[in-house]
Short mmCIF file of C-alpha atoms in Angstrom, two decimals:
data_model
loop_
_atom_site.label_atom_id
_atom_site.label_comp_id
_atom_site.label_asym_id
_atom_site.label_seq_id
_atom_site.Cartn_x
_atom_site.Cartn_y
_atom_site.Cartn_z
CA MET H 1 22.21 16.02 -44.17
CA PHE H 2 22.26 16.43 -40.40
CA SER H 3 25.49 17.41 -38.78
CA THR H 4 27.01 15.21 -36.08
CA PRO H 5 26.08 17.63 -33.26
CA ALA H 6 22.50 17.76 -34.55
CA LEU H 7 22.25 13.95 -34.65
CA LEU H 8 23.70 13.72 -31.15
CA SER H 9 21.21 16.27 -29.83
CA SER H 10 18.34 14.44 -31.48
CA LEU H 11 19.47 11.12 -29.98
CA LEU H 12 19.78 12.60 -26.48
CA LEU H 13 16.32 14.15 -26.80
CA SER H 14 14.84 10.80 -27.84
CA LEU H 15 16.47 9.05 -24.88
CA ALA H 16 15.19 11.68 -22.50
CA CYS H 17 11.64 11.10 -23.72
CA LEU H 18 11.74 7.36 -23.06
CA PRO H 19 9.81 6.13 -20.02
CA PRO H 20 11.87 5.07 -17.00
CA ILE H 21 13.22 1.52 -16.95
CA PRO H 22 11.30 -0.81 -14.60
CA ALA H 23 13.16 -1.27 -11.33
CA TYR H 24 13.69 -4.05 -8.78
CA LYS H 25 13.40 -7.01 -11.17
CA SER H 26 15.11 -9.29 -8.65
CA GLY H 27 13.13 -8.13 -5.61
CA ALA H 28 12.25 -4.98 -3.74
CA PRO H 29 14.93 -3.39 -1.51
CA SER H 30 14.33 -2.59 2.15
CA SER H 31 14.23 1.13 1.30
CA VAL H 32 10.68 0.72 -0.06
CA CYS H 33 9.29 -1.14 2.95
CA HIS H 34 7.35 1.87 4.21
CA THR H 35 6.23 3.49 0.94
CA MET H 36 5.68 0.13 -0.85
CA LEU H 37 6.38 1.95 -4.14
CA PRO H 38 8.22 -0.08 -6.79
CA GLY H 39 10.19 2.88 -8.15
CA HIS H 40 8.84 2.68 -11.69
CA GLY H 41 8.22 6.39 -12.07
CA LYS H 42 4.47 6.07 -12.59
CA GLU H 43 1.48 6.64 -10.33
CA PRO H 44 -0.15 3.51 -8.82
CA GLN H 45 -3.48 2.27 -10.13
CA PRO H 46 -6.69 2.85 -8.09
CA LEU H 47 -7.10 0.23 -5.38
CA ALA H 48 -10.71 -0.36 -6.39
CA ASP H 49 -9.46 -1.64 -9.76
CA SER H 50 -6.94 -4.08 -8.34
CA PRO H 51 -7.12 -7.52 -10.02
CA TYR H 52 -5.15 -9.02 -7.13
CA LEU H 53 -5.99 -10.20 -3.61
CA VAL H 54 -4.25 -10.68 -0.27
CA GLN H 55 -5.98 -13.45 1.66
CA VAL H 56 -5.40 -14.91 5.13
CA SER H 57 -6.35 -18.41 6.22
CA SER H 58 -7.93 -17.26 9.49
CA SER H 59 -9.24 -14.11 11.14
CA PHE H 60 -8.09 -15.27 14.59
CA LEU H 61 -4.66 -16.47 15.62
CA LYS H 62 -3.09 -17.70 18.85
CA GLN H 63 0.29 -16.26 19.80
CA ASP H 64 2.05 -19.55 19.12
CA GLU H 65 0.39 -20.27 15.76
CA ARG H 66 0.91 -19.33 12.11
CA ILE H 67 -1.51 -18.35 9.39
CA LYS H 68 -1.18 -18.71 5.64
CA VAL H 69 -1.00 -15.54 3.56
CA THR H 70 -1.82 -15.92 -0.13
CA LEU H 71 -1.21 -13.39 -2.89
CA SER H 72 -3.34 -14.22 -5.90
CA SER H 73 -5.02 -12.94 -9.04
CA LYS H 74 -8.79 -12.48 -9.26
CA THR H 75 -8.54 -13.21 -12.97
CA ASP H 76 -5.93 -14.81 -15.19
CA LYS H 77 -3.73 -11.72 -15.13
CA PRO H 78 -0.34 -12.65 -13.65
CA PHE H 79 1.87 -10.31 -11.66
CA LYS H 80 5.63 -9.96 -12.07
CA GLY H 81 6.65 -8.42 -8.77
CA PHE H 82 5.36 -8.08 -5.23
CA ILE H 83 6.19 -7.16 -1.68
CA VAL H 84 4.08 -8.06 1.35
CA LYS H 85 4.35 -7.09 5.00
CA ALA H 86 2.23 -7.31 8.15
CA VAL H 87 1.37 -4.13 10.05
CA GLU H 88 -0.19 -3.56 13.44
CA VAL H 89 -3.48 -1.67 13.55
CA PRO H 90 -3.66 1.27 14.06
CA SER H 91 0.06 2.08 14.45
CA ASN H 92 1.07 0.70 11.01
CA ASN H 93 4.27 -0.66 12.55
CA ILE H 94 5.73 -3.63 10.69
CA ILE H 95 5.33 -6.68 12.88
CA GLY H 96 5.81 -10.44 12.96
CA THR H 97 7.79 -12.94 10.93
CA PHE H 98 7.17 -14.56 7.56
CA THR H 99 8.16 -18.11 6.67
CA LEU H 100 8.44 -19.67 3.23
CA GLN H 101 6.45 -22.88 3.19
CA GLU H 102 8.32 -26.17 3.40
CA ASP H 103 5.59 -28.45 2.08
CA GLY H 104 7.09 -29.09 -1.32
CA ASN H 105 5.88 -25.87 -2.95
CA ASP H 106 8.25 -24.07 -5.27
CA ASN H 107 9.59 -21.13 -3.26
CA SER H 108 12.07 -20.00 -5.90
CA ALA H 109 9.77 -17.07 -6.76
CA ALA H 110 9.96 -15.59 -3.24
CA GLN H 111 12.63 -14.44 -0.82
CA TYR H 112 12.87 -12.85 2.61
CA LEU H 113 13.29 -9.11 3.00
CA ALA H 114 14.49 -7.54 6.26
CA CYS H 115 12.40 -4.39 6.54
CA THR H 116 12.71 -3.77 10.28
CA HIS H 117 13.98 -7.21 11.34
CA PRO H 118 14.86 -10.51 9.61
CA GLN H 119 11.98 -12.11 7.66
CA SER H 120 9.69 -9.14 8.28
CA SER H 121 8.65 -9.08 4.63
CA ILE H 122 8.56 -11.21 1.47
CA THR H 123 9.35 -10.09 -2.07
CA HIS H 124 9.85 -11.65 -5.51
CA THR H 125 13.13 -13.06 -6.84
CA SER H 126 12.56 -12.31 -10.53
CA ASN H 127 10.08 -10.68 -12.89
CA VAL H 128 8.81 -14.02 -14.17
CA GLU H 129 5.01 -13.96 -14.38
CA LYS H 130 3.18 -15.60 -11.47
CA LEU H 131 -0.47 -16.15 -10.54
CA GLY H 132 0.01 -16.67 -6.83
CA GLN H 133 2.33 -16.97 -3.87
CA THR H 134 1.61 -18.46 -0.45
CA VAL H 135 3.71 -17.87 2.67
CA GLU H 136 3.15 -18.14 6.41
CA TRP H 137 3.14 -15.42 9.06
CA SER H 138 3.51 -15.63 12.83
CA PRO H 139 3.14 -12.88 15.47
CA PRO H 140 5.93 -11.91 17.86
CA ASP H 141 5.99 -13.38 21.35
CA GLN H 142 3.40 -11.99 23.75
CA PHE H 143 1.73 -9.86 21.06
CA THR H 144 -2.02 -9.39 21.13
CA GLY H 145 -3.92 -7.08 18.83
CA SER H 146 -5.04 -6.49 15.26
CA VAL H 147 -2.88 -7.00 12.19
CA VAL H 148 -3.41 -6.63 8.43
CA MET H 149 -1.29 -7.86 5.54
CA VAL H 150 -0.31 -5.13 3.08
CA ALA H 151 1.02 -5.83 -0.41
CA THR H 152 2.13 -4.19 -3.63
CA PHE H 153 1.53 -6.04 -6.90
CA VAL H 154 3.42 -5.16 -10.09
CA GLN H 155 1.71 -6.28 -13.28
CA ASP H 156 4.28 -4.76 -15.62
CA GLY H 157 6.78 -1.95 -15.65
CA TYR H 158 4.17 0.78 -15.47
CA THR H 159 1.07 -0.86 -13.99
CA TYR H 160 0.99 -1.61 -10.27
CA TRP H 161 -1.20 -1.45 -7.16
CA VAL H 162 0.04 -0.29 -3.76
CA ASN H 163 -1.32 -1.08 -0.28
CA VAL H 164 -3.66 -3.91 -1.22
CA THR H 165 -4.78 -5.20 2.18
CA SER H 166 -6.13 -8.42 3.66
CA ASP H 167 -8.93 -8.87 6.17
CA THR H 168 -7.94 -8.01 9.73
CA VAL H 169 -6.33 -10.76 11.80
CA GLN H 170 -6.89 -10.73 15.57
CA THR H 171 -4.08 -12.23 17.64
CA VAL H 172 -5.15 -13.57 21.04
CA PRO H 173 -3.23 -15.15 23.95
CA GLY H 174 -3.05 -18.93 23.55
CA GLU H 175 -3.18 -19.49 27.29
CA MET H 176 -6.35 -17.36 27.51
CA GLU H 177 -8.12 -19.61 25.03
CA ARG H 178 -6.88 -22.72 26.80
CA GLY H 179 -8.01 -21.23 30.14
CA ALA H 180 -11.47 -20.49 28.78
CA ALA H 181 -11.71 -24.01 27.38
CA GLY H 182 -10.72 -25.39 30.79
CA ILE H 183 -13.41 -23.37 32.53
CA VAL H 184 -16.04 -24.62 30.08
CA ALA H 185 -14.92 -28.23 30.56
CA GLN H 186 -14.95 -27.87 34.34
CA SER H 187 -18.42 -26.31 34.26
CA ALA H 188 -19.72 -29.15 32.09
CA THR H 189 -18.28 -31.72 34.50
CA THR H 190 -19.88 -29.96 37.47
CA LEU H 191 -23.27 -29.85 35.78
CA ALA H 192 -23.02 -33.55 34.93
CA LEU H 193 -22.29 -34.42 38.59
CA VAL H 194 -25.19 -32.29 39.79
CA PHE H 195 -27.51 -34.02 37.31
CA ILE H 196 -26.39 -37.46 38.52
CA LEU H 197 -26.98 -36.47 42.16
CA VAL H 198 -30.46 -35.22 41.35
CA LEU H 199 -31.30 -38.55 39.69
CA LEU H 200 -30.07 -40.47 42.75
CA LEU H 201 -32.17 -38.47 45.22
#
């Protein structure tokens, strides 16, 4: 028979050999906003093997507009946790504001996370399996430049991908586009008048 101390030592040794318990089941904390690591005690999977995507609805965006950002699975493999942020290129500074959609979609799986300012990131609310999540992102006032969406996907307690990125989004001044459109319209009107005058001569 084993003595009580021996049984206790054996039990403690068994507990010490167990893998770490998955963390952040109810959403990532702001402390991971820069590393994007879920705190599961394992190394992330290679990005090339990621079964998940971060997609944006447009590659160009006016300062006063929003784009849709969709986290999704390439296959039927769901993910349990996620965190997504927008960063400026090339500084990697977190930028802009996310908005949960108000078009009747179920937003109970997502919540705001204040990384550097309110609504600067989105994370999960529970570890319920999900195949996708769509949110909206808008740039700060007067910002022009390049931005990419960066996400971490957690498939299970020990399988996750960090820094999955979207295509680059270029933010341009809205008034610049409107000004260019006005110049084009004015030029077209001028050409039309010239053509009419030529016909009358």
